[in-house]
Tab-separated table of C-alpha atoms and ligand atoms in Angstrom:
chain	number	residue	atom	x	y	z
A	8	MET	CA	0.343	-0.004	-0.327
A	9	HIS	CA	1.458	3.475	-1.068
A	10	LEU	CA	1.076	6.096	1.616
A	11	LEU	CA	1.247	9.747	0.771
A	12	ILE	CA	1.586	12.108	4.520
A	13	PRO	CA	0.715	15.884	3.032
A	14	ALA	CA	2.552	18.011	5.068
A	15	ALA	CA	3.149	21.358	3.058
A	16	GLY	CA	1.614	23.628	5.438
A	17	LEU	CA	2.492	26.432	7.323
A	18	GLY	CA	0.570	25.400	10.816
A	19	LYS	CA	-0.724	29.075	10.844
A	20	ARG	CA	-3.127	27.491	13.464
A	21	MET	CA	-0.111	26.573	15.919
A	22	GLY	CA	1.408	30.427	15.803
A	23	GLY	CA	5.144	29.196	15.609
A	24	ASP	CA	7.685	30.886	13.074
A	25	ARG	CA	7.559	27.171	11.106
A	26	ASN	CA	6.012	24.239	9.625
A	27	LYS	CA	4.628	22.835	13.083
A	28	LEU	CA	5.658	19.191	12.076
A	29	LEU	CA	9.408	20.782	12.604
A	30	LEU	CA	8.280	21.120	16.398
A	31	THR	CA	9.297	18.857	18.856
A	32	LEU	CA	7.566	16.462	21.120
A	33	LEU	CA	8.841	14.503	23.629
A	34	LYS	CA	12.609	15.474	21.451
A	35	ARG	CA	11.557	14.278	18.229
A	36	PRO	CA	10.400	16.554	15.422
A	37	LEU	CA	6.035	15.889	15.560
A	38	LEU	CA	6.824	14.531	11.970
A	39	THR	CA	8.808	11.224	12.792
A	40	TRP	CA	6.174	10.208	15.204
A	41	THR	CA	4.182	9.829	11.955
A	42	LEU	CA	6.564	8.219	9.949
A	43	ARG	CA	7.334	5.751	12.636
A	44	ALA	CA	3.747	4.646	12.347
A	45	ALA	CA	4.022	4.462	8.806
A	46	GLU	CA	7.350	2.394	9.357
A	47	ALA	CA	5.935	0.403	11.628
A	48	SER	CA	3.013	-0.828	10.021
A	49	GLU	CA	2.907	-4.265	8.039
A	50	ARG	CA	1.066	-3.023	5.426
A	51	ILE	CA	2.320	0.170	4.117
A	52	THR	CA	5.266	0.322	1.627
A	53	TRP	CA	6.066	3.198	0.044
A	54	ILE	CA	5.728	6.871	1.782
A	55	GLY	CA	5.558	10.587	-0.332
A	56	ILE	CA	5.908	12.768	1.921
A	57	MET	CA	4.526	16.318	0.130
A	58	GLY	CA	5.719	19.597	1.415
A	59	GLN	CA	7.576	23.077	0.775
A	60	SER	CA	10.933	22.770	-1.043
A	61	TYR	CA	11.830	24.503	1.751
A	62	ASP	CA	11.490	22.841	4.313
A	63	PHE	CA	13.084	19.850	2.188
A	64	LYS	CA	16.473	20.349	4.207
A	65	ALA	CA	14.449	19.609	7.775
A	66	PHE	CA	13.084	16.984	6.380
A	67	ARG	CA	16.513	15.099	4.502
A	68	GLU	CA	17.415	15.836	8.284
A	69	ILE	CA	14.817	13.653	9.913
A	70	LEU	CA	14.639	11.370	7.409
A	71	ARG	CA	18.740	10.378	8.100
A	72	GLU	CA	18.040	10.363	11.612
A	73	ALA	CA	14.327	7.842	11.218
A	74	ASN	CA	16.792	5.554	9.036
A	75	LEU	CA	13.505	4.434	7.243
A	76	SER	CA	14.094	0.672	6.448
A	77	LYS	CA	11.150	1.483	3.505
A	78	PRO	CA	11.039	3.827	0.247
A	79	VAL	CA	10.220	7.441	0.454
A	80	GLU	CA	9.754	10.268	-2.249
A	81	LEU	CA	9.911	14.082	-1.482
A	82	ILE	CA	6.988	15.614	-3.449
A	83	GLU	CA	6.435	19.369	-3.842
A	84	GLY	CA	3.673	20.421	-2.177
A	85	GLY	CA	0.755	22.963	-3.580
A	86	VAL	CA	-0.857	26.495	-1.941
A	87	THR	CA	-3.824	24.445	-0.361
A	88	ARG	CA	-3.613	20.557	0.667
A	89	GLN	CA	-5.953	19.593	-2.278
A	90	GLU	CA	-3.379	20.835	-4.290
A	91	SER	CA	-0.477	19.106	-2.260
A	92	VAL	CA	-2.503	15.598	-2.400
A	93	TYR	CA	-3.043	16.488	-6.138
A	94	ASN	CA	0.659	16.678	-6.251
A	95	GLY	CA	1.497	13.998	-4.407
A	96	LEU	CA	-0.927	11.648	-6.598
A	97	GLN	CA	0.609	12.742	-9.290
A	98	GLY	CA	4.489	11.520	-7.812
A	99	LEU	CA	2.750	8.001	-7.076
A	100	PRO	CA	4.834	5.589	-9.003
A	101	GLU	CA	3.249	3.536	-11.838
A	102	GLY	CA	0.765	1.180	-11.117
A	103	ALA	CA	0.297	2.257	-7.703
A	104	GLU	CA	-4.151	1.580	-7.441
A	105	GLY	CA	-4.579	1.451	-3.386
A	106	VAL	CA	-3.300	4.709	-1.550
A	107	LEU	CA	-3.409	5.903	1.333
A	108	ILE	CA	-3.837	9.634	2.248
A	109	HIS	CA	-2.180	11.081	6.264
A	110	ASP	CA	-2.126	13.973	7.410
A	111	GLY	CA	1.304	14.613	8.636
A	112	ALA	CA	-0.159	16.269	11.860
A	113	ARG	CA	-2.370	13.097	12.663
A	114	CYS	CA	1.235	11.782	14.755
A	115	LEU	CA	-0.366	9.623	17.234
A	116	ALA	CA	-1.803	7.076	14.852
A	117	THR	CA	-0.812	4.247	15.245
A	118	PRO	CA	0.362	1.508	13.028
A	119	GLN	CA	-2.449	-0.641	13.596
A	120	LEU	CA	-5.036	1.914	11.954
A	121	PHE	CA	-2.903	2.337	9.234
A	122	ASP	CA	-2.991	-1.429	8.111
A	123	ARG	CA	-7.146	-1.554	9.337
A	124	CYS	CA	-7.503	0.916	6.884
A	125	ALA	CA	-5.479	-0.926	3.649
A	126	ILE	CA	-7.245	-4.553	4.585
A	127	ALA	CA	-10.162	-2.080	4.162
A	128	LEU	CA	-9.532	-0.505	0.896
A	129	GLU	CA	-9.499	-4.485	-0.717
A	130	SER	CA	-12.826	-4.362	-0.495
A	131	CYS	CA	-14.157	-0.171	-1.575
A	132	SER	CA	-12.371	2.059	-3.337
A	133	GLY	CA	-12.989	5.109	-1.040
A	134	LEU	CA	-12.917	5.078	3.034
A	135	ILE	CA	-12.444	7.807	5.911
A	136	ALA	CA	-11.236	6.747	9.285
A	137	ALA	CA	-13.960	8.418	11.661
A	138	VAL	CA	-14.708	8.310	15.066
A	139	PRO	CA	-18.070	9.312	16.109
A	140	VAL	CA	-18.902	12.474	17.401
A	141	LYS	CA	-19.067	13.577	21.427
A	142	ASP	CA	-20.437	16.648	21.572
A	143	THR	CA	-23.680	17.696	20.478
A	144	ILE	CA	-22.883	20.148	16.773
A	145	LYS	CA	-25.403	22.753	16.740
A	146	VAL	CA	-25.665	24.531	12.961
A	147	VAL	CA	-25.192	28.072	13.497
A	148	GLY	CA	-26.599	30.962	11.456
A	149	ASP	CA	-26.203	34.875	10.986
A	150	GLY	CA	-26.078	36.629	13.923
A	151	GLY	CA	-24.728	33.826	16.085
A	152	ILE	CA	-28.790	32.250	16.145
A	153	ILE	CA	-28.652	28.255	16.659
A	154	GLN	CA	-30.656	27.198	13.154
A	155	SER	CA	-30.729	23.439	14.302
A	156	THR	CA	-29.666	20.381	16.079
A	157	PRO	CA	-28.290	17.701	14.050
A	158	ASP	CA	-29.404	13.904	15.216
A	159	ARG	CA	-25.572	13.490	16.907
A	160	ALA	CA	-26.239	9.250	15.631
A	161	ASN	CA	-25.588	10.461	12.576
A	162	LEU	CA	-22.824	12.905	12.805
A	163	TRP	CA	-18.853	11.099	12.912
A	164	ALA	CA	-15.893	13.068	13.350
A	165	ALA	CA	-13.418	12.412	10.285
A	166	GLN	CA	-9.509	11.889	10.705
A	167	THR	CA	-6.893	10.705	8.003
A	168	PRO	CA	-6.366	8.322	7.070
A	169	GLN	CA	-8.491	8.818	3.898
A	170	GLY	CA	-8.148	4.903	1.088
A	171	PHE	CA	-8.611	6.004	-1.992
A	172	GLU	CA	-8.854	3.657	-5.524
A	173	VAL	CA	-6.071	5.744	-6.964
A	174	LYS	CA	-7.508	5.786	-10.460
A	175	LEU	CA	-10.764	7.502	-8.966
A	176	LEU	CA	-9.667	9.819	-6.911
A	177	LYS	CA	-7.010	11.003	-9.524
A	178	GLU	CA	-10.415	11.808	-11.510
A	179	CYS	CA	-11.747	13.637	-8.323
A	180	HIS	CA	-9.269	16.168	-8.149
A	181	GLU	CA	-8.991	16.346	-11.690
A	182	LYS	CA	-12.670	17.200	-11.659
A	183	GLY	CA	-12.638	19.551	-8.574
A	184	LYS	CA	-9.935	21.018	-10.130
A	185	GLN	CA	-11.919	21.856	-12.931
A	186	LEU	CA	-15.315	22.746	-11.806
A	187	GLY	CA	-13.195	24.838	-8.941
A	188	TRP	CA	-14.063	23.083	-5.646
A	189	GLU	CA	-12.615	23.389	-2.374
A	190	VAL	CA	-12.212	20.768	-0.148
A	191	THR	CA	-10.474	20.364	3.720
A	192	ASP	CA	-10.097	16.267	2.797
A	193	ASP	CA	-9.971	13.834	0.129
A	194	ALA	CA	-14.092	12.082	0.936
A	195	ALA	CA	-15.495	15.714	0.495
A	196	LEU	CA	-14.007	14.884	-3.528
A	197	PHE	CA	-15.441	11.669	-3.811
A	198	GLU	CA	-18.378	12.729	-2.443
A	199	ARG	CA	-18.568	15.171	-4.626
A	200	CYS	CA	-18.348	12.703	-7.330
A	201	ASP	CA	-21.113	10.706	-6.038
A	202	LEU	CA	-18.892	8.036	-4.958
A	203	PRO	CA	-19.090	5.875	-1.506
A	204	VAL	CA	-17.179	6.347	1.469
A	205	GLU	CA	-17.005	3.851	3.377
A	206	ILE	CA	-16.459	4.612	7.625
A	207	VAL	CA	-13.327	2.610	9.567
A	208	GLN	CA	-12.791	3.166	13.251
A	209	GLY	CA	-10.330	5.747	13.620
A	210	GLU	CA	-9.070	6.716	17.094
A	211	GLU	CA	-9.857	8.578	19.792
A	212	THR	CA	-6.398	9.707	20.222
A	213	ASN	CA	-5.752	9.977	16.598
A	214	LEU	CA	-6.097	13.856	17.044
A	215	LYS	CA	-4.815	16.449	14.716
A	216	ILE	CA	-1.785	18.952	16.261
A	217	THR	CA	-3.616	21.901	15.474
A	218	THR	CA	-3.089	24.148	18.284
A	219	PRO	CA	-0.433	24.527	21.196
A	220	VAL	CA	-3.015	23.104	23.397
A	221	ASP	CA	-3.484	20.043	20.619
A	222	LEU	CA	0.941	19.241	21.339
A	223	ALA	CA	0.345	18.984	25.410
A	224	ILE	CA	-2.569	16.494	24.914
A	225	ALA	CA	-0.163	14.706	22.413
A	226	GLU	CA	2.908	14.542	24.877
A	227	PHE	CA	0.761	13.353	27.317
A	228	ILE	CA	-0.424	10.606	25.652
A	229	LEU	CA	3.196	9.688	24.000
A	230	GLN	CA	4.196	9.681	27.157
A	231	ASN	CA	2.043	7.078	28.396
A	232	ARG	CA	2.080	4.952	25.671
A	233	SER	CA	5.992	4.040	25.902
B	29	CTP	N1	-0.627	19.999	3.860
B	29	CTP	C1	-0.027	20.360	2.959
B	29	CTP	N2	-0.141	21.481	2.160
B	29	CTP	C2	-1.213	22.532	2.408
B	29	CTP	C3	-1.452	22.633	4.186
B	29	CTP	C4	-1.807	21.867	4.638
B	29	CTP	O1	0.259	19.192	2.826
B	29	CTP	N3	-1.001	23.422	1.708
B	29	CTP	C5	-1.120	19.531	4.813
B	29	CTP	C6	0.437	20.015	6.791
B	29	CTP	O2	0.845	19.764	6.837
B	29	CTP	C7	-1.577	19.268	7.441
B	29	CTP	C8	-2.298	18.933	6.561
B	29	CTP	O3	-2.297	19.106	5.599
B	29	CTP	O4	-0.294	18.059	7.699
B	29	CTP	C9	-3.418	19.218	7.505
B	29	CTP	O5	-3.318	20.329	7.358
B	29	CTP	P1	-3.878	21.263	8.756
B	29	CTP	O6	-3.585	20.553	10.104
B	29	CTP	O7	-4.753	22.308	8.307
B	29	CTP	O8	-1.986	22.110	8.664
B	29	CTP	P2	-1.276	23.467	8.277
B	29	CTP	O9	-2.505	23.885	7.459
B	29	CTP	O10	-0.164	23.342	8.006
B	29	CTP	O11	-2.452	24.187	9.568
B	29	CTP	P3	-2.798	25.889	10.115
B	29	CTP	O12	-4.574	25.366	8.635
B	29	CTP	O13	-2.983	26.469	11.359
B	29	CTP	O14	-2.039	26.986	9.226
B	30	MG	MG1	-3.993	24.656	6.519
């Protein structure tokens, strides 16, 4: 199974002076933790990392330290996550049939989650890891007034990995590019093309490191794992 890791963001909400994936979590760069999980997965055989070219030097250093046994390619990222994944798809090896896409910022995903997604992709063409929503979610309209309260039983929080048949995902990305669709995950492109996307049970600890408090929580979770 091929794995693409979007890692070309700016980390604006983290408020630091560089890509948040270069920040340190228990003495190691955040991206290293993501790569370690990918390395330990039994199913992942190839890794592509989409980054901004100015980060490549740091990424190469991370790769040197991590000393992975699997082949890794650095691929030029884009201005948006969507563009980064588009570029990543063009950078896949010839003949790649399935791909998992996993945000570099979700550095707590376990190797077992990668494997569960890879196995599930053998019997479907689109899937995402997700967990049931715990909070009651409100749809809020103009003036901060609540419009509606969707039934929580139908609500899931989307995570990554998200897995797809490469040929189909490429077609969805092409269509999205042509029609100017702007989406925050790949499943949304699949959905807009009326293609089914299955849910794979995600992990409650598979949080996306977005703001400084997430770093503190991630540190706590990692500490309790080792
Ligand atoms: N990403 C990417 N290319 C972009 C933007 C984001 O590959 N142009 C990646 C990020 O590196 C991250 C993942 O997509 O691993 C999820 O994005 P997000 O959490 O929003 O990260 P950032 O965009 O870096 O953060 P922010 O939105 O706060 O700037
Ligand atoms: Mg972002």
